[in-house]
Amino acid sequence: GPNNAEKVREVREEIAFWEEKLRTAIQEVENLANQIPNLPAPDTPTNEEGNRVVASTEYQHTIQHNLTHEAILKKLKLIDEEKSILLSGSKFAVYQDFGSQLLHALINFMRAENSKRGYRLFDTPYLVKAHNLYNTGQFHKFQDNLYKLEESDFYLLPTAEVSLVNLYQNQILTEAELPLKLCAYSPCFRAERMAS
């Protein structure tokens, strides 16, 4: 009633004050937590123990040359360097003719080989929302290298891993469902410092 109006106002002000303090504290904790890297599993080998070789294949060939991949691409006219520079600057490639066929054949070969090994194949959107990048554990560290669409929550996909990881967000997987073997091909839209 009217006798308690002043007390109610004081309590409301105090609640608003502490709610703002709580929001600030939560934001500070989140900012600090975002800087913690993903921790490796306890059974991950240390540098002293070295990496475990899962599979190894040796290829023997009798080709004798000192050509780099770039020189071979130019010599066989698989890329057009001038058009690449015209469109995007140096360090980019316009594949043409057999070069374009070869590029897609390699992508399809990778997908076919992974499918034979039991991987599920996916084609995912090239735009993802910010929380999907956060879920992969790298958003805070690499945010400056990502391409964001203005006035939206969308980012261009920096790697197919982001989409594949997030296919299972907000789910609890049973041990019987693991390991998940997922495969996708995508362009990688990252602002890695390329020459102009």
XYZ file of C-alpha atoms in Angstrom:
196
model
C 0.000 0.000 0.000
C 0.909 3.693 0.115
C 2.752 3.227 3.419
C 5.266 0.865 1.732
C 5.679 2.742 -1.575
C 9.038 4.250 -0.576
C 10.372 0.875 0.618
C 9.249 -0.799 -2.626
C 11.038 1.895 -4.658
C 14.238 1.408 -2.616
C 14.078 -2.386 -3.026
C 13.535 -2.030 -6.801
C 16.532 0.297 -7.084
C 18.674 -2.110 -5.071
C 17.588 -5.056 -7.239
C 18.407 -3.076 -10.415
C 21.809 -2.108 -8.949
C 22.744 -5.727 -8.121
C 21.385 -7.076 -11.424
C 23.687 -4.680 -13.287
C 26.618 -5.766 -11.064
C 25.765 -9.409 -11.860
C 25.617 -8.726 -15.627
C 29.036 -7.039 -15.475
C 30.545 -9.912 -13.455
C 29.128 -12.548 -15.857
C 30.554 -10.649 -18.847
C 33.993 -10.435 -17.186
C 33.969 -14.180 -16.439
C 32.927 -14.978 -20.035
C 35.691 -12.740 -21.437
C 38.279 -14.513 -19.280
C 36.887 -17.983 -20.104
C 37.054 -17.184 -23.839
C 40.833 -16.809 -23.520
C 41.332 -20.322 -22.111
C 42.447 -22.685 -24.900
C 40.952 -26.125 -25.477
C 42.691 -28.552 -23.160
C 44.089 -31.764 -24.660
C 42.879 -35.129 -23.388
C 44.971 -36.526 -20.502
C 46.268 -39.377 -22.712
C 47.531 -37.002 -25.435
C 51.271 -37.643 -26.015
C 53.594 -34.869 -24.862
C 56.345 -33.420 -27.050
C 58.817 -35.732 -25.317
C 56.767 -38.819 -26.217
C 56.291 -37.732 -29.819
C 53.384 -38.265 -32.166
C 51.925 -41.733 -32.664
C 51.993 -42.811 -36.324
C 48.535 -44.115 -37.215
C 49.293 -45.147 -40.806
C 52.189 -44.740 -43.189
C 52.479 -45.217 -46.948
C 55.564 -44.807 -49.095
C 55.335 -43.941 -52.762
C 58.122 -44.800 -55.196
C 58.448 -42.917 -58.464
C 61.096 -42.424 -61.099
C 60.223 -38.830 -62.026
C 63.352 -36.705 -62.039
C 62.793 -32.950 -62.105
C 63.235 -29.853 -59.986
C 59.891 -28.263 -60.799
C 57.729 -26.871 -58.031
C 53.960 -27.350 -58.034
C 53.603 -23.717 -59.045
C 55.975 -24.146 -61.998
C 54.093 -27.257 -63.173
C 50.755 -25.423 -62.949
C 52.119 -22.552 -65.059
C 53.928 -24.776 -67.567
C 50.805 -26.862 -68.242
C 48.605 -23.714 -68.217
C 46.416 -25.192 -65.473
C 46.082 -21.760 -63.871
C 45.907 -18.277 -65.327
C 48.098 -16.109 -63.123
C 47.267 -12.822 -64.868
C 43.514 -13.323 -64.458
C 44.066 -14.406 -60.851
C 45.868 -11.133 -60.118
C 43.217 -9.166 -62.033
C 40.443 -10.661 -59.873
C 42.028 -10.982 -56.436
C 45.724 -10.096 -56.396
C 48.704 -12.395 -55.968
C 48.535 -15.685 -54.023
C 45.162 -16.543 -55.579
C 44.482 -18.886 -58.491
C 42.078 -19.056 -61.393
C 42.100 -22.711 -62.451
C 41.253 -23.274 -66.089
C 40.513 -26.167 -68.434
C 42.254 -29.341 -67.214
C 43.354 -27.458 -64.083
C 39.712 -26.967 -63.108
C 38.953 -30.625 -63.879
C 41.959 -31.712 -61.815
C 40.923 -29.537 -58.856
C 37.443 -31.084 -58.752
C 38.808 -34.588 -59.350
C 41.049 -34.191 -56.282
C 38.117 -32.953 -54.174
C 35.993 -35.896 -55.329
C 38.888 -38.313 -54.726
C 39.239 -37.047 -51.149
C 35.509 -37.421 -50.547
C 35.374 -40.898 -52.118
C 38.377 -42.153 -50.132
C 36.974 -40.805 -46.860
C 33.581 -42.339 -47.655
C 35.284 -45.739 -48.124
C 36.823 -45.305 -44.686
C 33.413 -44.831 -43.103
C 33.226 -41.042 -43.009
C 29.817 -39.411 -43.461
C 29.900 -36.747 -46.191
C 28.356 -33.315 -45.722
C 27.925 -30.107 -47.692
C 27.190 -27.282 -45.287
C 26.247 -23.593 -45.725
C 29.055 -21.094 -46.212
C 27.483 -18.750 -43.645
C 27.414 -19.574 -39.928
C 26.173 -17.681 -36.889
C 28.649 -16.361 -34.318
C 27.762 -18.919 -31.639
C 28.850 -21.726 -34.000
C 32.321 -20.182 -34.199
C 32.369 -19.831 -30.424
C 31.481 -23.530 -30.043
C 34.624 -24.588 -31.899
C 36.739 -22.865 -29.250
C 38.603 -20.473 -31.536
C 36.239 -17.509 -31.936
C 37.885 -15.258 -29.365
C 41.402 -15.969 -30.646
C 40.714 -15.630 -34.382
C 37.810 -13.164 -34.484
C 39.930 -10.533 -36.269
C 40.655 -13.001 -39.115
C 36.979 -13.777 -39.812
C 34.721 -12.137 -42.371
C 31.475 -10.850 -40.833
C 28.421 -9.767 -42.794
C 27.560 -6.246 -41.717
C 24.477 -5.750 -39.574
C 24.009 -9.493 -39.082
C 25.136 -12.351 -36.862
C 26.565 -14.239 -39.870
C 30.208 -14.984 -40.628
C 31.723 -16.594 -43.720
C 32.887 -20.127 -42.961
C 36.610 -20.157 -42.038
C 36.812 -23.974 -42.382
C 34.373 -26.883 -42.758
C 35.321 -27.968 -39.221
C 33.102 -25.215 -37.789
C 29.997 -26.645 -39.453
C 30.838 -30.271 -38.709
C 31.466 -29.630 -35.009
C 28.196 -27.746 -34.701
C 26.069 -30.453 -36.299
C 26.036 -31.979 -32.808
C 25.738 -28.850 -30.663
C 23.462 -29.072 -27.627
C 23.449 -32.881 -27.820
C 24.800 -35.525 -25.500
C 26.369 -38.370 -27.468
C 26.623 -41.863 -26.012
C 29.890 -43.768 -26.057
C 28.341 -46.173 -28.573
C 27.904 -43.265 -31.036
C 31.616 -42.401 -30.907
C 33.861 -41.826 -32.699
C 32.045 -39.619 -35.194
C 33.674 -39.690 -38.625
C 32.611 -36.617 -40.582
C 33.924 -35.143 -43.822
C 33.172 -31.942 -45.732
C 34.876 -29.821 -48.344
C 34.496 -26.057 -48.229
C 36.320 -22.908 -49.176
C 38.055 -21.299 -46.201
C 37.142 -17.640 -45.850
C 39.872 -16.272 -43.576
C 41.700 -12.966 -43.599
C 45.131 -14.551 -43.480
C 47.555 -11.848 -44.432
C 48.005 -12.389 -48.161
C 50.106 -10.224 -50.454
C 48.009 -7.730 -52.407
